[in-house]
XYZ file of C-alpha atoms in Angstrom:
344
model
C 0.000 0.000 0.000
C 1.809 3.589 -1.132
C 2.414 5.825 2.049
C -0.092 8.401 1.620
C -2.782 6.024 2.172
C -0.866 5.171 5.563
C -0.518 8.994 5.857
C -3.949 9.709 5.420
C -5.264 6.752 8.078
C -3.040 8.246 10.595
C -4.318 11.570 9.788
C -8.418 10.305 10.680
C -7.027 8.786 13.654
C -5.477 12.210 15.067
C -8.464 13.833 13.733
C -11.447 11.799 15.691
C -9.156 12.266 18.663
C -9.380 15.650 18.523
C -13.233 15.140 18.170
C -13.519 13.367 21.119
C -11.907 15.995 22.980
C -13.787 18.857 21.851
C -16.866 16.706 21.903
C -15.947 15.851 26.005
C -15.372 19.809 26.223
C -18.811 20.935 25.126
C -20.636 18.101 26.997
C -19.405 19.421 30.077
C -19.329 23.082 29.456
C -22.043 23.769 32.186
C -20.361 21.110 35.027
C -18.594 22.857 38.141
C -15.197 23.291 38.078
C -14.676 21.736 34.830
C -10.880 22.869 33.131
C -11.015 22.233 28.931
C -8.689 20.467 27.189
C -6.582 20.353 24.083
C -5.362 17.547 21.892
C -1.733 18.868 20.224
C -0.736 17.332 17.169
C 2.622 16.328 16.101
C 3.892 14.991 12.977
C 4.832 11.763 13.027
C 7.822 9.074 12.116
C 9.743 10.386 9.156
C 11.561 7.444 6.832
C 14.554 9.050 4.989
C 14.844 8.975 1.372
C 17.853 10.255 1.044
C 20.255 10.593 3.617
C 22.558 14.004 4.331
C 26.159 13.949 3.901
C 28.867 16.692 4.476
C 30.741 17.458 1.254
C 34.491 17.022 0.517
C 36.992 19.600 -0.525
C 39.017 17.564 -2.920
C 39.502 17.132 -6.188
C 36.834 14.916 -8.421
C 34.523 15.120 -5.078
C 30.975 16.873 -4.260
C 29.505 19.031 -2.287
C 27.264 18.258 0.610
C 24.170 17.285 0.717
C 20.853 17.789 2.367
C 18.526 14.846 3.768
C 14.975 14.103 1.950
C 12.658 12.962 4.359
C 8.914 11.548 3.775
C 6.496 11.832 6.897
C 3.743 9.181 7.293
C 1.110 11.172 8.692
C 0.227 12.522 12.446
C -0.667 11.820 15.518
C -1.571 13.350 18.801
C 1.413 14.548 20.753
C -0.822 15.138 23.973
C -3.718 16.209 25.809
C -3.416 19.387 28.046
C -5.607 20.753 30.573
C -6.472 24.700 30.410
C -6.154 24.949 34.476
C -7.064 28.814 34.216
C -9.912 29.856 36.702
C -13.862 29.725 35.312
C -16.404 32.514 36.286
C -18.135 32.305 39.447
C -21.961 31.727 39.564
C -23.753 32.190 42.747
C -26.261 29.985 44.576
C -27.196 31.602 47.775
C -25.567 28.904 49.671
C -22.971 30.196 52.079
C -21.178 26.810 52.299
C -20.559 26.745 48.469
C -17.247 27.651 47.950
C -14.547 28.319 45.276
C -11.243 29.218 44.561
C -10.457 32.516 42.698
C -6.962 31.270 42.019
C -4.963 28.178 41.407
C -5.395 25.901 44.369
C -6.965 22.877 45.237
C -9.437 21.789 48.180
C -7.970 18.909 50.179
C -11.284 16.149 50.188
C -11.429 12.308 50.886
C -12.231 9.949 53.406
C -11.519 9.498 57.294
C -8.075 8.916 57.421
C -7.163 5.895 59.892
C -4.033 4.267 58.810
C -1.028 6.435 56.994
C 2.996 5.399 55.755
C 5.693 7.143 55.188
C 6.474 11.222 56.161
C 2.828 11.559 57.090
C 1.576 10.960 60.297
C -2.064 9.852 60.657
C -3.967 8.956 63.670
C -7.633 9.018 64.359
C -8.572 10.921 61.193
C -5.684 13.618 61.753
C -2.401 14.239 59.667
C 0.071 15.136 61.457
C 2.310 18.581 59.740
C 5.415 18.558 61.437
C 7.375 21.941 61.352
C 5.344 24.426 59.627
C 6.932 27.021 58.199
C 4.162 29.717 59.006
C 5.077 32.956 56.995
C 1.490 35.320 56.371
C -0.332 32.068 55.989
C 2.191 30.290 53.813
C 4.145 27.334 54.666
C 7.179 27.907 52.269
C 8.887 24.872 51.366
C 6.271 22.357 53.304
C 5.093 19.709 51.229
C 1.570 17.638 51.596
C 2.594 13.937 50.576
C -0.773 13.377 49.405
C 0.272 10.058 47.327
C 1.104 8.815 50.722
C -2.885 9.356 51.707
C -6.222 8.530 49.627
C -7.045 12.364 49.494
C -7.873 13.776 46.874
C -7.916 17.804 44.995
C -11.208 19.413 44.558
C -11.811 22.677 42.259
C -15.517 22.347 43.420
C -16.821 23.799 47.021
C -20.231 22.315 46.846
C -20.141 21.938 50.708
C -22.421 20.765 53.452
C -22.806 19.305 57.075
C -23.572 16.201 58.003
C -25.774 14.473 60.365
C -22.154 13.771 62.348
C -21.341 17.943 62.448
C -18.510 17.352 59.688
C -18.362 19.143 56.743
C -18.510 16.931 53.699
C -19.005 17.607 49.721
C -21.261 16.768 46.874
C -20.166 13.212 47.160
C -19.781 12.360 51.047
C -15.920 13.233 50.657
C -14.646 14.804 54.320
C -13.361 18.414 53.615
C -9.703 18.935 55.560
C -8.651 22.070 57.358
C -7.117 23.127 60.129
C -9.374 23.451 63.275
C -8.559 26.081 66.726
C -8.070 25.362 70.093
C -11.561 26.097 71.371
C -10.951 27.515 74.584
C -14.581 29.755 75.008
C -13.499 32.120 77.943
C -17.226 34.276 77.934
C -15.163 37.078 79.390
C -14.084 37.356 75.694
C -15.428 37.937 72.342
C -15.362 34.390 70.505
C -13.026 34.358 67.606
C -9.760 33.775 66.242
C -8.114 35.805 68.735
C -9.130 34.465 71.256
C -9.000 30.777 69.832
C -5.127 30.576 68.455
C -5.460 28.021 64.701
C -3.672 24.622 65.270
C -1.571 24.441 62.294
C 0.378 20.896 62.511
C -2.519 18.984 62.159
C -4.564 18.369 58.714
C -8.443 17.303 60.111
C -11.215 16.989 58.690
C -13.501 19.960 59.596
C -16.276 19.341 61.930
C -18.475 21.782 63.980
C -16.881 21.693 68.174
C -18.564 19.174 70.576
C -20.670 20.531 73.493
C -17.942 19.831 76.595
C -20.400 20.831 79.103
C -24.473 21.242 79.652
C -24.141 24.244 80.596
C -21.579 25.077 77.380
C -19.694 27.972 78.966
C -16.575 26.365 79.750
C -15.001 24.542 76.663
C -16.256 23.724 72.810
C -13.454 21.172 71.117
C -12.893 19.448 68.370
C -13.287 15.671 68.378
C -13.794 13.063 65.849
C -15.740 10.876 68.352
C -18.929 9.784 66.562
C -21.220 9.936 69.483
C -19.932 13.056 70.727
C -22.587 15.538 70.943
C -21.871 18.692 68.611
C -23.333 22.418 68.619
C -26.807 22.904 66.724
C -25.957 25.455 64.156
C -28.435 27.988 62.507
C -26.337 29.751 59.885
C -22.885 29.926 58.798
C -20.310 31.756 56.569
C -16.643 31.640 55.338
C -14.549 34.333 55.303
C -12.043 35.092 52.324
C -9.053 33.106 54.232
C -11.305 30.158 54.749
C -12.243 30.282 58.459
C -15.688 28.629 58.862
C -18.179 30.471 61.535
C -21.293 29.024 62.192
C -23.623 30.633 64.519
C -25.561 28.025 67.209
C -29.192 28.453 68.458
C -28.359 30.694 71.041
C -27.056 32.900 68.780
C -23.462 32.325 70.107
C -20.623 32.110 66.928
C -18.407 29.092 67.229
C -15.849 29.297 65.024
C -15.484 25.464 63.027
C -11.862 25.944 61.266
C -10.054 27.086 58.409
C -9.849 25.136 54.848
C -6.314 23.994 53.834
C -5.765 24.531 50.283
C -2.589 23.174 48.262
C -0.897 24.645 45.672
C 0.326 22.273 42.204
C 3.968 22.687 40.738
C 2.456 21.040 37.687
C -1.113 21.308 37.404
C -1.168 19.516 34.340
C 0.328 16.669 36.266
C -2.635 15.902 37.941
C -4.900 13.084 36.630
C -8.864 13.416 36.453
C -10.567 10.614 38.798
C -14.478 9.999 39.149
C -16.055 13.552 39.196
C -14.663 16.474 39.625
C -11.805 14.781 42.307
C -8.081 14.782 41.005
C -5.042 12.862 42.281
C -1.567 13.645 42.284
C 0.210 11.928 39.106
C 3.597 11.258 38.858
C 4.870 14.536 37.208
C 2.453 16.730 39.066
C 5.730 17.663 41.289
C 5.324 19.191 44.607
C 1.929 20.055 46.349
C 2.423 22.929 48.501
C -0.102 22.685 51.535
C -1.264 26.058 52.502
C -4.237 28.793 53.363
C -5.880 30.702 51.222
C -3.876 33.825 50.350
C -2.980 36.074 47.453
C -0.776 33.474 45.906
C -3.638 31.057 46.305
C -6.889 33.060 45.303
C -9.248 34.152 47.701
C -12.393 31.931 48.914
C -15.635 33.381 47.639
C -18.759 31.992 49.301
C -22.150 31.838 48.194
C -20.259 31.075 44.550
C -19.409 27.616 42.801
C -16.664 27.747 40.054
C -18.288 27.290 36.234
C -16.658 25.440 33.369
C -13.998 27.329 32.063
C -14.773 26.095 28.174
C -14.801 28.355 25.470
C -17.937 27.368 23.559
C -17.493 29.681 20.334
C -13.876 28.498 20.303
C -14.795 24.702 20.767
C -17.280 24.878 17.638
C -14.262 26.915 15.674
C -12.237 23.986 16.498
C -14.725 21.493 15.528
C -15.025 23.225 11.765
C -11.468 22.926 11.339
C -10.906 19.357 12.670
C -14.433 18.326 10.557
C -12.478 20.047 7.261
C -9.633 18.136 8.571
C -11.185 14.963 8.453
C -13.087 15.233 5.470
C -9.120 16.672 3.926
C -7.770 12.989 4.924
C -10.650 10.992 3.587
C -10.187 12.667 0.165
C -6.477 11.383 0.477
C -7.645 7.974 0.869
C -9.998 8.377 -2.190
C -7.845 10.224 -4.542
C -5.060 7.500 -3.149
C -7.405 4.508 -3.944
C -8.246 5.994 -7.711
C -4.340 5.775 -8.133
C -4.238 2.443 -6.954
C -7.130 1.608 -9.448
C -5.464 3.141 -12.160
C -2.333 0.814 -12.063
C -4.455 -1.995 -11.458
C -6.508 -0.919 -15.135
C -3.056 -0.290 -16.898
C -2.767 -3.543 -18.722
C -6.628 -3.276 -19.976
């Protein structure tokens, strides 16, 4: 069979790939949190016809000369995610959340056993030396391979029957929580309730300490432990959680942990909207919400961040693509047909 044929095969191949990745695009160009991708071509193996050769400065010799190469075709190089922030769309829930910036949420399930540099023990991680520097814990790595958590672009948030704060899909949200020492001499807050930053939890409303719940509100992952009947809540910019109870007392829950991606593109796309840390996603920098990070908006769920006019511009150029190769394949076959007729 002569090579274009093999060149134009290739080319319907690379093609329909690319269709399948604009068609994935607009089918979920109204799901939260969704990042677009983009197949990249590349040309592919070349076969040399003739091969180069330096020339010789001699008498009776030639000059040099240049190599002729004949490609067969291409094929899809990769597939890259646009990891660029979508618009925000509000609900009117104050425990949606999302990210104006590039970090992740930390989500998964109750953490009970751990290995390696993480230490886990009764649902906490353990952070040892944090590097605290305006919320930012330079150089301090989350060995999240090490864990089953998992990244989250998508804050749809709520509370369970247990007092923890959970997702769209029954994932635990992680954050850091306070020492809840309630002194009612004081005004309840952060102030007076110093963040405990060497330990990743998952966030849960305090337990009631006492009946007569003056004295102490902590944090516990105890089941049965009885916690504080909330009314309303919001979260602030940095991530701190405040709900207020039904005597219109605030308790303040935590603070969400973000992380930060050397190589976003690294990450690899699990059920949902969940990612986990690939190989070549590099570091994942475990942090607060900050400038570097993007502020938290509440009341706001990310959108798809797909182009639709620019999808359907692609898919006119791949269909005239397509429709290029399969006229390779018949003008190719009519060839083939001719020297087949020749001795007629």
């Amino acid at each position: 069979m002569v090579k274009s044929m093999n060149a134009a095969v290739a080319g319907l191949r690379t093609h329909q790939t690319r269709m399948d990745v604009i068609s994935n695009n607009i089918a979920n160009i109204n799901t939260w949190g969704y990042k677009a991708r983009t197949a990249n071509f590349q040309d592919s193996l070349y076969t040399n016809m003739v091969t180069s050769s330096s020339g010789k400065i001699m008498a009776g010799s030639t000059g040099g000369v240049n190599a002729s190469q004949i490609g067969y075709g291409s094929g899809v190089g990769s597939i890259s995610s646009n990891f660029s922030v979508g618009s925000g769309q509000y609900t009117g829930n104050s425990l949606d959340c999302m990210i104006n910036g590039p970090a992740f949420f930390i989500v998964g399930p109750f953490q009970k056993d751990g290995d390696g540099s993480v230490k886990v023990e009764e649902g906490k991680i353990a952070i040892e030396d944090p590097d605290e520097e305006d919320g930012l814990y330079k150089g301090k790595t989350l060995p999240i391979g090490d864990t089953s958590l998992t990244l989250s672009r998508v804050g749809i948030f709520t509370v369970d029957s247990n007092g923890f704060l959970v997702d769209a899909n029954g994932n635990y949200v992680y954050g850091y929580t306070y020492n809840h020492e309630y002194d009612p001499d004081k005004e309840q807050g952060t102030d007076n309730m110093p963040i405990i930053y060497d330990e990743l939890v998952p966030l849960r409303i305090p337990i009631v300490d006492d009946a007569d719940a003056t004295k102490s509100a902590e944090y516990s992952t105890d089941k049965d432990a009885e916690c504080f009947r909330m009314t309303t809540y919001t979260v602030g910019k940095d991530g701190t959680i405040v709900g207020v109870d039904r005597d219109k007392v605030p308790r303040t829950i935590g603070q969400l942990a973000v992380v930060l991606v050397e190589n976003p593109n690294g990450l690899e796309q699990d059920n949902g909207y969940l990612f986990t840390a690939g190989d070549n996603a590099g570091e994942v920098y475990l942090t607060t919400s900050n400038t570097a990070t993007g502020e938290i908006m509440s009341n706001y769920l990310e959108m798809s961040n797909v182009d639709l006019a620019y999808e359907i511009s692609l898919m006119i150029t791949g269909q005239r693509g397509y429709q290029a190769n399969t006229k390779m394949i018949t003008v190719t076959d009519q060839m083939l047909e001719e020297l087949v007729n020749m001795k007629r």
